[in-house]
C-alpha positions as a printed Julia matrix, in Angstrom:
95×3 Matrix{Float64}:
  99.63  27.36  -122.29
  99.08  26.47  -118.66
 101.13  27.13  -115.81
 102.32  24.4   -113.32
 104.49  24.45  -110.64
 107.84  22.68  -110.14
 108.85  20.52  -106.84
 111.15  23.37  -106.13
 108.36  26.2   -106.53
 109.65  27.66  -109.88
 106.38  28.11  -112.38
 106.67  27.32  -116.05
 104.17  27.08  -119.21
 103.47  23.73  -121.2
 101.43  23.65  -123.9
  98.32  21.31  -122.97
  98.53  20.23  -126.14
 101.89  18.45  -126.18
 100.67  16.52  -122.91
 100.37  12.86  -123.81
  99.85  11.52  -120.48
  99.61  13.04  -116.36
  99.58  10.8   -113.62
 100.05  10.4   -109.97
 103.05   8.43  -108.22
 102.06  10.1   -105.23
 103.9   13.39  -107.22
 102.01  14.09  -110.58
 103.98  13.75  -113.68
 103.13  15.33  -116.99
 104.34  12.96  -119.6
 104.57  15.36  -123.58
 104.63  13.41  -127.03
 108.52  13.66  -127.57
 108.83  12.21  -123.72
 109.87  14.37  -121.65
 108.34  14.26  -118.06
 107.55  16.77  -115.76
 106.71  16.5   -112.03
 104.83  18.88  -110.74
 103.24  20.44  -107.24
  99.23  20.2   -108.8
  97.27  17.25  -108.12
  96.23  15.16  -111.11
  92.8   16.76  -111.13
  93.65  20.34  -110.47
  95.84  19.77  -114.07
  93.14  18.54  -115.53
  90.91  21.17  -114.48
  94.04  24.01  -116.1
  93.21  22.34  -119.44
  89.13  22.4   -118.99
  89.93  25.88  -118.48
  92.44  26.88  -121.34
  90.6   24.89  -123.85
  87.6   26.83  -122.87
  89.27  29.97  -122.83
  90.35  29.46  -126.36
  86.83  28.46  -127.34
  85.44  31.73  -126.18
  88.41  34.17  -127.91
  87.69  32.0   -131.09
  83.94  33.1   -130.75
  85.3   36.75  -131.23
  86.62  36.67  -134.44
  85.04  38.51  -137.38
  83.72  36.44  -139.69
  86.68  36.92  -142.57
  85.52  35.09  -145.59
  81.86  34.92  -144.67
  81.77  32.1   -142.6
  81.05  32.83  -139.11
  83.41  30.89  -136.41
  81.63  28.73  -134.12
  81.03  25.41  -133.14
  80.03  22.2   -135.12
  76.47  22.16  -134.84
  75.13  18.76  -133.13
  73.58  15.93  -135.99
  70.33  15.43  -136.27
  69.73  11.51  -135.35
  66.62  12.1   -137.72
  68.92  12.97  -141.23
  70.83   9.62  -140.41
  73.49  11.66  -138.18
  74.73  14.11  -140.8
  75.79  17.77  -140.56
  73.78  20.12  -143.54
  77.3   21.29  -145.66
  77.48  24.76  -145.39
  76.4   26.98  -147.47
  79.1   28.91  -149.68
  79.82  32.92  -149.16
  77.82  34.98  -151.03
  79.92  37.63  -153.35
């Protein structure tokens, strides 16, 4: 979740996810999937820069996870332009 600020000053959450569309009218307006708009005090940018920064903050707690069933979390490795751009399957847990 990321926390914006209401014309009036009052703060709430919205999940980043659910945000379909922002832009500026000169207020910014968070548009979500099911419609509903938001205007908000924080420039277009600086909401934009609250997602960089909760995506990434996700990222990093999902680095911390144990690996559970043997696979360790990370990222999707980059493909290899030389192996036609395809991703080596990976390899099943050992038992």
């Amino acid at each position: 979740m990321i926390v914006v600020t209401r014309l009036n000053g009052t703060r709430f959450a919205v999940n980043p996810d659910l945000i379909e569309r922002i832009h500026e009218s000169p207020d910014t307006h968070l548009v979500t999937l099911d419609g509903a708009a938001y205007v908000v005090l924080e420039s277009l940018a600086e909401v934009v820069e609250l997602i960089a920064d909760y995506r990434a903050y996700v990222l990093s707690k999902a680095r911390d996870f144990p690996a559970v069933t043997g696979y360790p979390l990370s990222l999707v490795p980059p493909s290899d332009p030389e192996d036609g751009g395809r991703r080596p399957a990976p390899e099943p847990p050992r038992k």
